[in-house]
XYZ file of N, CA and C in Angstrom:
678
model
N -23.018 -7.630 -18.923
C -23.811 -8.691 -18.309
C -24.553 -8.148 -17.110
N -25.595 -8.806 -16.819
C -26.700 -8.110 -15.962
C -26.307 -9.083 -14.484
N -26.367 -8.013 -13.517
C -26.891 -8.876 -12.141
C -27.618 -10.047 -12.492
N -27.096 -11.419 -11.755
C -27.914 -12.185 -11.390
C -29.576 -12.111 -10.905
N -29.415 -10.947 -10.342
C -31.296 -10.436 -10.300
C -31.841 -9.939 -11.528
N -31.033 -9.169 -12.063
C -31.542 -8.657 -13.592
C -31.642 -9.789 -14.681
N -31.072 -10.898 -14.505
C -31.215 -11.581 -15.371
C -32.589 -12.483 -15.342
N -32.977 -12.381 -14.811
C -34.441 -13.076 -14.072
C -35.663 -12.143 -15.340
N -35.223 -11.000 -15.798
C -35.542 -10.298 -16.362
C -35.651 -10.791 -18.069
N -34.717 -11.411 -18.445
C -33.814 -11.991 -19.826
C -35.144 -13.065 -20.335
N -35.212 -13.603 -19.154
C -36.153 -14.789 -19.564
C -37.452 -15.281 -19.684
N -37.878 -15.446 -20.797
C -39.175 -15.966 -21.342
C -39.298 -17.437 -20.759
N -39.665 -17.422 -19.533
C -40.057 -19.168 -19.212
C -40.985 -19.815 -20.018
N -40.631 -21.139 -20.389
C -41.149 -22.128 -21.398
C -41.686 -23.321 -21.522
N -42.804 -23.481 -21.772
C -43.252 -24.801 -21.784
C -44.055 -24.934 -22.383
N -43.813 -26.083 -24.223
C -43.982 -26.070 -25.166
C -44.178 -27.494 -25.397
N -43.870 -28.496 -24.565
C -43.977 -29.999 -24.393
C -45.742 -30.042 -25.210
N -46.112 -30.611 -25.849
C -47.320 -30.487 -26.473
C -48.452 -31.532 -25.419
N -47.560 -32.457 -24.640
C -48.468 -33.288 -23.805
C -48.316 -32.475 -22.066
N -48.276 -31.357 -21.965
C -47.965 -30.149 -20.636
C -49.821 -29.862 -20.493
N -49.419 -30.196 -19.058
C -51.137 -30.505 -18.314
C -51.366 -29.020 -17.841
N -52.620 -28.832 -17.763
C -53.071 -27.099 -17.052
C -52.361 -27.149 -16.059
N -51.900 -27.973 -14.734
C -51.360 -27.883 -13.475
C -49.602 -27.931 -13.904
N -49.380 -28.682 -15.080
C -47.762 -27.934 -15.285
C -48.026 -26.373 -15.800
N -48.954 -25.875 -16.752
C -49.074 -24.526 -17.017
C -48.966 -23.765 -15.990
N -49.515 -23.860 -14.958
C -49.973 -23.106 -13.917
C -48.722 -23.118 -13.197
N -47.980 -24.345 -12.703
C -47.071 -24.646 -11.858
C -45.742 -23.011 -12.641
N -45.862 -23.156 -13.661
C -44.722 -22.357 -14.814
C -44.754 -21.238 -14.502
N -46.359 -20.650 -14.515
C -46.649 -19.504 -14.516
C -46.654 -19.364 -12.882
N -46.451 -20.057 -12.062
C -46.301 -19.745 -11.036
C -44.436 -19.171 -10.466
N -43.829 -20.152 -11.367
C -42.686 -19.772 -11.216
C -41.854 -18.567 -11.645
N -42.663 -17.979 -12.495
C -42.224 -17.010 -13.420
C -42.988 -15.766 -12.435
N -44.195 -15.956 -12.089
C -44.302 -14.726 -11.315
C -43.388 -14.646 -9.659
N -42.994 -16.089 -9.715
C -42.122 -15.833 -8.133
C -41.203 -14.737 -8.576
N -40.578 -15.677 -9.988
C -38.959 -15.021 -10.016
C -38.745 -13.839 -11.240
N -40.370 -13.334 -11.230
C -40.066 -11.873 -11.915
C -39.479 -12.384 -13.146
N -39.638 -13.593 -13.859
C -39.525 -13.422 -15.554
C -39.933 -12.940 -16.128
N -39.475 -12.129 -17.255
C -40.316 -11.775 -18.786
C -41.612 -12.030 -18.799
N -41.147 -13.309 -19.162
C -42.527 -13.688 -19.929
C -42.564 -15.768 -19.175
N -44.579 -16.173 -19.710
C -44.507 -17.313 -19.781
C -44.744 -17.990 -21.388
N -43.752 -18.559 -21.632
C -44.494 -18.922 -22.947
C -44.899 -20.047 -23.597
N -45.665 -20.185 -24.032
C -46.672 -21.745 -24.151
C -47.242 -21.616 -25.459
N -47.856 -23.142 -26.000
C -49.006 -23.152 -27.000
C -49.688 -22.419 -27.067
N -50.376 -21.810 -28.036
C -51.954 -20.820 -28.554
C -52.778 -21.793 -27.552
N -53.121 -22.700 -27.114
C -54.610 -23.490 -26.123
C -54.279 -23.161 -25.136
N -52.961 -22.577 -24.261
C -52.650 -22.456 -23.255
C -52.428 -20.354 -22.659
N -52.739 -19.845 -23.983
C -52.610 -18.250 -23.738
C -53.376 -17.847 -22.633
N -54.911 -18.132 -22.945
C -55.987 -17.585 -22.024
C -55.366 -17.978 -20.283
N -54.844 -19.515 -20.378
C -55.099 -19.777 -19.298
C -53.654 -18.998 -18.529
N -52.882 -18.282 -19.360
C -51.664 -17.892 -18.460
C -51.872 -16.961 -18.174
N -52.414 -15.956 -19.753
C -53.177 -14.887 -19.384
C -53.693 -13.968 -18.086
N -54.599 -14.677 -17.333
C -55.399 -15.137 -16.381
C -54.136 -15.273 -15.357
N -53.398 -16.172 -15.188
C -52.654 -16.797 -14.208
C -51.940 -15.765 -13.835
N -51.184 -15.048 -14.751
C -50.245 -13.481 -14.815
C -50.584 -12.136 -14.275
N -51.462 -12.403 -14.896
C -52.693 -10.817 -14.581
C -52.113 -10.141 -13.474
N -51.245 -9.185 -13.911
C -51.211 -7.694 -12.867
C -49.748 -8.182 -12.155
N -48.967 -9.414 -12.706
C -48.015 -9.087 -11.734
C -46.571 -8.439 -12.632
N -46.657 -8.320 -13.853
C -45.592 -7.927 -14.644
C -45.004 -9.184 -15.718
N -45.643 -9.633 -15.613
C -45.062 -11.208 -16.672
C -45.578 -11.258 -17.253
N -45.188 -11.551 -18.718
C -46.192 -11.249 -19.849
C -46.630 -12.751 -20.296
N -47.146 -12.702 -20.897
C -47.876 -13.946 -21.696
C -47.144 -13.830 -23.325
N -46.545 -15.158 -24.051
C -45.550 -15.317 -25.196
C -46.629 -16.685 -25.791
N -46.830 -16.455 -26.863
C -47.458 -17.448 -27.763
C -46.460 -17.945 -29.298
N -46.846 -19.106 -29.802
C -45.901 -19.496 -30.710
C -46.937 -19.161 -32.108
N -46.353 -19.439 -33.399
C -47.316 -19.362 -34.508
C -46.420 -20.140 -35.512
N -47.202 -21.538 -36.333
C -46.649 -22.531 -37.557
C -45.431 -22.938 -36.767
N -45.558 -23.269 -35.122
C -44.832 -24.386 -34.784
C -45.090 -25.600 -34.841
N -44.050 -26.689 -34.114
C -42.392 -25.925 -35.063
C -41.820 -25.805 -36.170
N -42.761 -26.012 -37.170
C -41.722 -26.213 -38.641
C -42.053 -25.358 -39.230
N -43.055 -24.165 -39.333
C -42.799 -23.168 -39.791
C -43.776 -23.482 -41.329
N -44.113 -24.202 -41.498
C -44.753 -25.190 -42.831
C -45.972 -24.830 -43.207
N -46.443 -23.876 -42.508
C -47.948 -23.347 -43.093
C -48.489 -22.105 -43.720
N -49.382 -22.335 -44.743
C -49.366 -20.916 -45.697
C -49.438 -19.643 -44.375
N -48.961 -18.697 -44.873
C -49.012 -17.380 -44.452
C -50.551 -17.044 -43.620
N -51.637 -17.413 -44.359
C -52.826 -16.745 -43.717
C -53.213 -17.749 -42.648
N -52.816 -18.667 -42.258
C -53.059 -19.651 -41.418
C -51.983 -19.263 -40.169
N -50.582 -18.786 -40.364
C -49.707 -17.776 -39.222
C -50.613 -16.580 -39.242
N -51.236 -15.835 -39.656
C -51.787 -15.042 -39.217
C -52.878 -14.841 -38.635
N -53.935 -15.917 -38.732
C -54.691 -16.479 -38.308
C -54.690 -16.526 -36.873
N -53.841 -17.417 -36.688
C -53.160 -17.773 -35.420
C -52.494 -17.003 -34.581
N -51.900 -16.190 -35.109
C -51.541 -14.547 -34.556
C -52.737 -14.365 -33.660
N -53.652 -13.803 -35.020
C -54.781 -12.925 -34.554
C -55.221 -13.785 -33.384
N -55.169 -14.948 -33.405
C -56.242 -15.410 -32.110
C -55.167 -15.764 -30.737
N -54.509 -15.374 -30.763
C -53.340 -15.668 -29.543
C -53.436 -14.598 -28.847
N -52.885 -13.185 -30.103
C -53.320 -12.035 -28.962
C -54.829 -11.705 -29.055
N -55.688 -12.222 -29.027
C -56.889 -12.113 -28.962
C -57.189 -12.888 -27.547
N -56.367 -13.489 -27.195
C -56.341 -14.583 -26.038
C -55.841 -13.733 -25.165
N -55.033 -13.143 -25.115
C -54.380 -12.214 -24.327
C -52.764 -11.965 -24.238
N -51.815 -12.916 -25.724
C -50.719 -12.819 -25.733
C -50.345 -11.392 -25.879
N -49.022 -11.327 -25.353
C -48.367 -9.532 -24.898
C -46.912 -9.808 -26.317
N -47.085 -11.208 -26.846
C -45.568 -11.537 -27.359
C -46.091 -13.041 -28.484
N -45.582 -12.784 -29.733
C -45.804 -14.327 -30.734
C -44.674 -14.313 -31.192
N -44.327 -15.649 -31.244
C -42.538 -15.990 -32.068
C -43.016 -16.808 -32.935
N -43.098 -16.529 -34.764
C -43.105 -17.088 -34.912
C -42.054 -17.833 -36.040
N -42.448 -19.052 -36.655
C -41.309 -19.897 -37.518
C -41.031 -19.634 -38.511
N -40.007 -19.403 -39.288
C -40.249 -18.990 -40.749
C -40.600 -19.730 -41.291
N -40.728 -19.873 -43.166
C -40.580 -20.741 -43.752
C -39.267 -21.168 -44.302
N -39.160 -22.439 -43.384
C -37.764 -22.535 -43.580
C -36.666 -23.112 -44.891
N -37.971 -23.480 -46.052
C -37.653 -23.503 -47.146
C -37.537 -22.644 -48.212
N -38.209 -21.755 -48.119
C -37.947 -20.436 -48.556
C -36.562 -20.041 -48.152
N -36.000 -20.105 -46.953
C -34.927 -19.511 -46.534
C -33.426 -20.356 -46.741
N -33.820 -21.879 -46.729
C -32.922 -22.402 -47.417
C -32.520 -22.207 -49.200
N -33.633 -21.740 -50.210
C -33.965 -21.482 -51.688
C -33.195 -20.139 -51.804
N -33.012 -19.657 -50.174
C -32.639 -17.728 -50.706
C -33.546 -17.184 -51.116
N -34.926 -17.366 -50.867
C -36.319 -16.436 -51.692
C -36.535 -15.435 -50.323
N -35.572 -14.439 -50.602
C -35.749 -13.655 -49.528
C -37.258 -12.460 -49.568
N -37.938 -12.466 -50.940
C -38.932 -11.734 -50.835
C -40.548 -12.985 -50.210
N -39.699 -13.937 -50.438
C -41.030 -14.864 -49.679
C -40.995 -14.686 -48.416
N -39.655 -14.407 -48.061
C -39.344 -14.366 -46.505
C -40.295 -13.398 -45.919
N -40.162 -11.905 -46.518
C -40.255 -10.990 -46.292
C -42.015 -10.825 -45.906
N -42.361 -11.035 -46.887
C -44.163 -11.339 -47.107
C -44.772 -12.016 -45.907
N -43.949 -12.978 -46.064
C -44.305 -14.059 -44.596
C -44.173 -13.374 -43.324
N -43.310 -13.266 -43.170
C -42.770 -12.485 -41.698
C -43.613 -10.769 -41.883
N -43.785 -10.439 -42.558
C -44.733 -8.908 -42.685
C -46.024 -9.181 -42.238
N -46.709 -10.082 -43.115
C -48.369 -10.602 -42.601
C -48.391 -10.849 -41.189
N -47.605 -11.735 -40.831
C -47.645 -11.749 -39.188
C -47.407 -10.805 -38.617
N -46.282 -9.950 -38.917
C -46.355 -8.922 -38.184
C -47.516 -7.719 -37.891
N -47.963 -7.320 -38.570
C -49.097 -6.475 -39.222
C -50.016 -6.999 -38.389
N -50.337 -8.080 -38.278
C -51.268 -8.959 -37.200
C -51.168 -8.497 -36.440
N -49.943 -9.049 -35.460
C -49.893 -8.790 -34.084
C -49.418 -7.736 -33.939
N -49.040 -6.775 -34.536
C -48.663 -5.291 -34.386
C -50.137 -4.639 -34.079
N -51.266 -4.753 -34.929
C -52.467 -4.252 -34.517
C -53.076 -4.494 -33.345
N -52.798 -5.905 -32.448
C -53.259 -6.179 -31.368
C -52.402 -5.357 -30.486
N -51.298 -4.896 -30.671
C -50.598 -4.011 -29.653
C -49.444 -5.013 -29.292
N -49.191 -5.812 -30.216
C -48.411 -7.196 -29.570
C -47.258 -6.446 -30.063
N -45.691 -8.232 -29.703
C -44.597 -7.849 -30.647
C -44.440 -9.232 -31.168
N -42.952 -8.807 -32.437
C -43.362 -10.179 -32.663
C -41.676 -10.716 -32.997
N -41.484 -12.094 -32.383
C -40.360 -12.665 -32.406
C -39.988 -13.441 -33.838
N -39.433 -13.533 -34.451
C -38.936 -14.651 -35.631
C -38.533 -15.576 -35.646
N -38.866 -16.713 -35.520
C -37.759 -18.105 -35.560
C -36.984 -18.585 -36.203
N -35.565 -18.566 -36.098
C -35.002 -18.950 -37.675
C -34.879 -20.113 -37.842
N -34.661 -21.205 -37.120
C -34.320 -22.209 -36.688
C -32.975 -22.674 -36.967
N -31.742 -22.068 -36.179
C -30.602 -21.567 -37.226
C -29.731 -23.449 -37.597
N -30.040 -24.568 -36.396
C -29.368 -25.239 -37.137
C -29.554 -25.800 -38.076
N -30.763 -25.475 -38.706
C -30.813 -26.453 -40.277
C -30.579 -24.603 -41.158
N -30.074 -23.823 -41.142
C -29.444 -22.572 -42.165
C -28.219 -23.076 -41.968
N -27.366 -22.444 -43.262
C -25.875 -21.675 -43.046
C -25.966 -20.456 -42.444
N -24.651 -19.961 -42.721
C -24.614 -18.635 -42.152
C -25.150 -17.791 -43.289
N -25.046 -17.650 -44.729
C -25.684 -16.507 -45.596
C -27.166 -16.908 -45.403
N -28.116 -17.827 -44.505
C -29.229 -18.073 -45.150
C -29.732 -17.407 -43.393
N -28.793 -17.863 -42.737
C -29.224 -16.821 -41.727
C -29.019 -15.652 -41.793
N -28.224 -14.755 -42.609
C -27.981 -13.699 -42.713
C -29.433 -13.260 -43.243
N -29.755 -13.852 -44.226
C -30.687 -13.619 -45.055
C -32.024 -13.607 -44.611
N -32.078 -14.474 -43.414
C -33.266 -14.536 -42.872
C -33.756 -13.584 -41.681
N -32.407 -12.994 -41.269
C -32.254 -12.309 -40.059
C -32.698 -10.624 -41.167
N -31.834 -10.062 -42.396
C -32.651 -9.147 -42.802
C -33.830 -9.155 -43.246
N -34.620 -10.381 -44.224
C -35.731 -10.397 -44.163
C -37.142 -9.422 -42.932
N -36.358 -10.504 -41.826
C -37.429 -10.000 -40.474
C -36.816 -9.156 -40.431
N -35.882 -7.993 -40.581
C -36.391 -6.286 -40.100
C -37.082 -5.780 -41.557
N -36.775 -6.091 -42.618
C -37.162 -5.647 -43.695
C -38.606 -5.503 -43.233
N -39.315 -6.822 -42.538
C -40.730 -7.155 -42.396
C -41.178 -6.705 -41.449
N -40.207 -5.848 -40.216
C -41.355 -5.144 -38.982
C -41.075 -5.974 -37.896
N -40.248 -7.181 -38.034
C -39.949 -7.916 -36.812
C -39.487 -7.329 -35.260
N -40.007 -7.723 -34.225
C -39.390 -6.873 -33.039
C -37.838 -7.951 -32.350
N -37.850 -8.685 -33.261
C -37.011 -9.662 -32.525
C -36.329 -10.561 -33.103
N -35.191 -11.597 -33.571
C -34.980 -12.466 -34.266
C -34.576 -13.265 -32.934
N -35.026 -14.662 -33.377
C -34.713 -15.511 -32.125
C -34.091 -17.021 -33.000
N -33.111 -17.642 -32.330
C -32.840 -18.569 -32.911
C -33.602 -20.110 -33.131
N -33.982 -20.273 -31.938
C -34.335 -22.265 -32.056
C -35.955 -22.541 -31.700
N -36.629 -23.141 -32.574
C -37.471 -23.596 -31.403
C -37.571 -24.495 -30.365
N -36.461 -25.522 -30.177
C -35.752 -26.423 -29.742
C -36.517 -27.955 -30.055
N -37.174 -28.330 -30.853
C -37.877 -29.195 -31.721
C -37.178 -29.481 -33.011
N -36.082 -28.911 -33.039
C -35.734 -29.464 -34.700
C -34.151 -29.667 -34.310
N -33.514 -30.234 -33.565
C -32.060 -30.234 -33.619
C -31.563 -29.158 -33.324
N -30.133 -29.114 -32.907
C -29.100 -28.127 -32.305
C -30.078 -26.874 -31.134
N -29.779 -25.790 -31.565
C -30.069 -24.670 -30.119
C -29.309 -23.763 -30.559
N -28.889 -22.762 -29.686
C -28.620 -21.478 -29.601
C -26.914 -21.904 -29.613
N -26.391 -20.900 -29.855
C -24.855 -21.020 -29.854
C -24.154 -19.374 -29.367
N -23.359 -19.503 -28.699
C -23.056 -17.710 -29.101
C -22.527 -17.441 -30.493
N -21.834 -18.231 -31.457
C -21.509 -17.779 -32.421
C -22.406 -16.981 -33.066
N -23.478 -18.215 -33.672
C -25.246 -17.314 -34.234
C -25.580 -16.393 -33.540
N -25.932 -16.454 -32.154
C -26.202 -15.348 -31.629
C -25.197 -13.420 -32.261
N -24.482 -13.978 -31.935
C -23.162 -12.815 -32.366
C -23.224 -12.388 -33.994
N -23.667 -13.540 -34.818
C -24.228 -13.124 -36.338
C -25.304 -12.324 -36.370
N -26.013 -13.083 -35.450
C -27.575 -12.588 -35.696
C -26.992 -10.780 -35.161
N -26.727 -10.607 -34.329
C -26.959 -8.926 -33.630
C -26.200 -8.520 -34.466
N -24.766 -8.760 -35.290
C -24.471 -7.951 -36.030
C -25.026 -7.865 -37.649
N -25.787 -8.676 -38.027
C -26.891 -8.639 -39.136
C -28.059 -7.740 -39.055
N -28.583 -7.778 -37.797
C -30.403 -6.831 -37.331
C -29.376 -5.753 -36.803
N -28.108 -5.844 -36.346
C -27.884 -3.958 -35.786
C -28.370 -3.887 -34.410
N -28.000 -2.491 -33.604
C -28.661 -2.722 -32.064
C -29.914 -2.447 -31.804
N -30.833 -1.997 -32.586
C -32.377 -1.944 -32.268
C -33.071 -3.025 -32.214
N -33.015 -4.512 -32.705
C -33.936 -5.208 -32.883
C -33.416 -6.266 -31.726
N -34.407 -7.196 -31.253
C -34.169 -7.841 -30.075
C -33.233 -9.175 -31.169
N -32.950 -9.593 -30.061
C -32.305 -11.051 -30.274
C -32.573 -12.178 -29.037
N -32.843 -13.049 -29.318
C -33.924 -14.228 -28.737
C -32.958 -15.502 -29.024
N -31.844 -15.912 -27.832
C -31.274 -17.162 -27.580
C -32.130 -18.280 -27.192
N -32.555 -18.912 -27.925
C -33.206 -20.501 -27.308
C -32.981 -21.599 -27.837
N -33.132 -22.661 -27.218
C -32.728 -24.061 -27.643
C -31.515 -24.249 -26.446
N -31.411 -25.086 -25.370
C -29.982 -25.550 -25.292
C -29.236 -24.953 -24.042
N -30.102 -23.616 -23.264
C -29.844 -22.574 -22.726
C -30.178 -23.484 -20.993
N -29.199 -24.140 -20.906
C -29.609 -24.600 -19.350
C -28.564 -24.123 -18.306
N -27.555 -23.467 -17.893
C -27.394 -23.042 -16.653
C -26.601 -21.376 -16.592
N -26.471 -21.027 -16.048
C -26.179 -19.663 -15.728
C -24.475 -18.934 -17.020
N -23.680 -19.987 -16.922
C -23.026 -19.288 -17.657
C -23.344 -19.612 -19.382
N -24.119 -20.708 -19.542
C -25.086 -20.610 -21.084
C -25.664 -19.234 -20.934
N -26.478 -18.353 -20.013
C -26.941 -17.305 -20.287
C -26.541 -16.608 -20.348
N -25.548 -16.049 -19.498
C -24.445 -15.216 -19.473
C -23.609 -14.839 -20.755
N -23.195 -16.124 -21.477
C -22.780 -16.033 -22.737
C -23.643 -15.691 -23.895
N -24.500 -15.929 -23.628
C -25.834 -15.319 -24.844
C -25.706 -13.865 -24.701
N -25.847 -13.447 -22.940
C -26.248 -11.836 -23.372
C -24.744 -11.545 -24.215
N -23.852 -11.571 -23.860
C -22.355 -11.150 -23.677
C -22.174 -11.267 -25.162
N -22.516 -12.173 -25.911
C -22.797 -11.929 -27.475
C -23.759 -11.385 -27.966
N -24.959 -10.648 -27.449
C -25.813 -9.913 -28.116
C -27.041 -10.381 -27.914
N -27.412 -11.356 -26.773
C -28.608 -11.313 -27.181
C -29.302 -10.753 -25.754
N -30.917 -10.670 -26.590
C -31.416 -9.133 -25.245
C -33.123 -10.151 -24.688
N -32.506 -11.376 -24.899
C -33.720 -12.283 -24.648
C -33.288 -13.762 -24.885
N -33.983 -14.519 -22.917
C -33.572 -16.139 -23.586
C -34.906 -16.579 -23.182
N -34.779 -17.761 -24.116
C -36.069 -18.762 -24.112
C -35.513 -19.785 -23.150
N -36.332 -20.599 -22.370
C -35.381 -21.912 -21.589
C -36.705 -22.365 -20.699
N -36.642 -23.623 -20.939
C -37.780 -24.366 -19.702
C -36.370 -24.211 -18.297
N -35.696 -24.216 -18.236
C -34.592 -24.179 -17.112
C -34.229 -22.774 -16.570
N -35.401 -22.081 -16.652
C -35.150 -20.499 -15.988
C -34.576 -20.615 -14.486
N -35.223 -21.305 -13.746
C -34.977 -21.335 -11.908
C -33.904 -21.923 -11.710
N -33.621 -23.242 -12.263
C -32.184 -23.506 -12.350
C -30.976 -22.449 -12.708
N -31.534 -22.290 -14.011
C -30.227 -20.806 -14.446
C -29.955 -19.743 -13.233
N -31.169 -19.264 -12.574
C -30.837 -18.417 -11.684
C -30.602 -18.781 -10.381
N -30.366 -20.455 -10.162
C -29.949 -20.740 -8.879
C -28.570 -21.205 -9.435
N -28.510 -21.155 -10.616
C -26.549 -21.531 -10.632
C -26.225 -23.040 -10.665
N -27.768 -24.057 -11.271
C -27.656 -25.488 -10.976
C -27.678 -25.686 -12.878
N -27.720 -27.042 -13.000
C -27.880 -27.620 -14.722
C -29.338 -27.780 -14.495
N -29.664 -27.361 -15.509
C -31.235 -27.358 -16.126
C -31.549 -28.611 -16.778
N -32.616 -29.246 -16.751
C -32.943 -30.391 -17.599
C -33.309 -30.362 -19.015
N -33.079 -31.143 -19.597
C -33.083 -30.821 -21.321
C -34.370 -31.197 -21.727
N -35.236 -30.427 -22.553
C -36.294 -30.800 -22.872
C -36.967 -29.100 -23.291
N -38.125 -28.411 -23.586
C -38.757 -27.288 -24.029
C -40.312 -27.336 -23.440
């Protein structure tokens, strides 16, 4: 587990609320460059403007793709790729298809999660996976978690926090021993105060998502919401 300062590091600050005004964007991205987060991460309409907001202090810019349900043909996630880091995203997470992954069509998986990647791999990006683990079992997360390395994934992440449940350490602890220690792992959904994070890394994961970053690192409860 990382210093309380290092952990400031862990986190992709978030704000995904679809009705989030330029002055909450800004307010986010303001917070994230106080406290040296990762990343800010927001809607594709909101890249440019964090983009911009970030510039030069070490915080990257995180975009989403076929949120949240993951429900759209392949060239339409890639699409959307392309124009995020074209915006200036450094990072895209995106959703699988999560019916495919419930069917076990692990070569649909694969296809899906490759096209995107290939995308944002050419922009110089990386790219996160969403599994959305509480509507899987565990073999369909298994399944979905090899898919995305099969496909070039830099990351498997669990929730988008739009569809029920969140992050757990159990999943978490599946997921890293399914992808192995090279590929990231991405706790989100659910992640509101310091020992929720703590327990994520401590099971494997090397990245959290959370609108409750400043809370987590002041040691208070975070408010529920994305």
């Amino acid at each position: 587990m990382p210093s309380d300062v290092s952990l400031a590091s862990y986190i992709d600050h978030t704000l995904l609320k679809p009705e989030a005004s330029r002055e909450q964007i800004l307010a986010v991205c303001a917070e994230a460059v106080e406290h040296s987060f990762k990343s800010v991460c927001v809607n594709p309409i909101w890249v440019s403007t964090v983009h911009t907001a970030v510039k030069d202090s070490g915080v990257l810019t995180c975009s989403v793709v076929g949120f949240p349900f993951g429900a759209t043909p392949t060239e339409v996630k890639v699409f959307e790729a392309r124009g995020a880091v074209a915006d200036g995203a450094d990072e895209v997470d995106m959703v699988i298809d999560l019916a495919a992954a419930r069917a076990g069509n692990y070569e649909a998986l694969v296809l899906d999660i490759r096209a995107v990647a290939e995308a944002v791999h050419e922009g110089g990006a990386i790219l996160k996976v969403i599994l959305e683990t509480s509507q899987l079992n565990d073999d369909q997360k298994v399944l979905a978690c090899r898919a995305s390395v099969e496909a070039g994934a830099d990351f498997v992440k669990t929730s988008t926090g739009f569809n029920g449940g969140g992050a757990t350490v159990e999943d978490i602890a599946l997921m890293r021993r399914t992808v192995g220690p090279d590929i990231g792992v991405k706790a989100s959904g659910g992640v509101r105060t310091l020992a929720d994070a703590r327990a994520m890394i401590d099971a494997g994961a090397t990245r959290i998502g959370a609108s409750s970053g400043v809370a987590i690192l002041k040691g208070e409860q975070g408010a529920s919401g994305y």
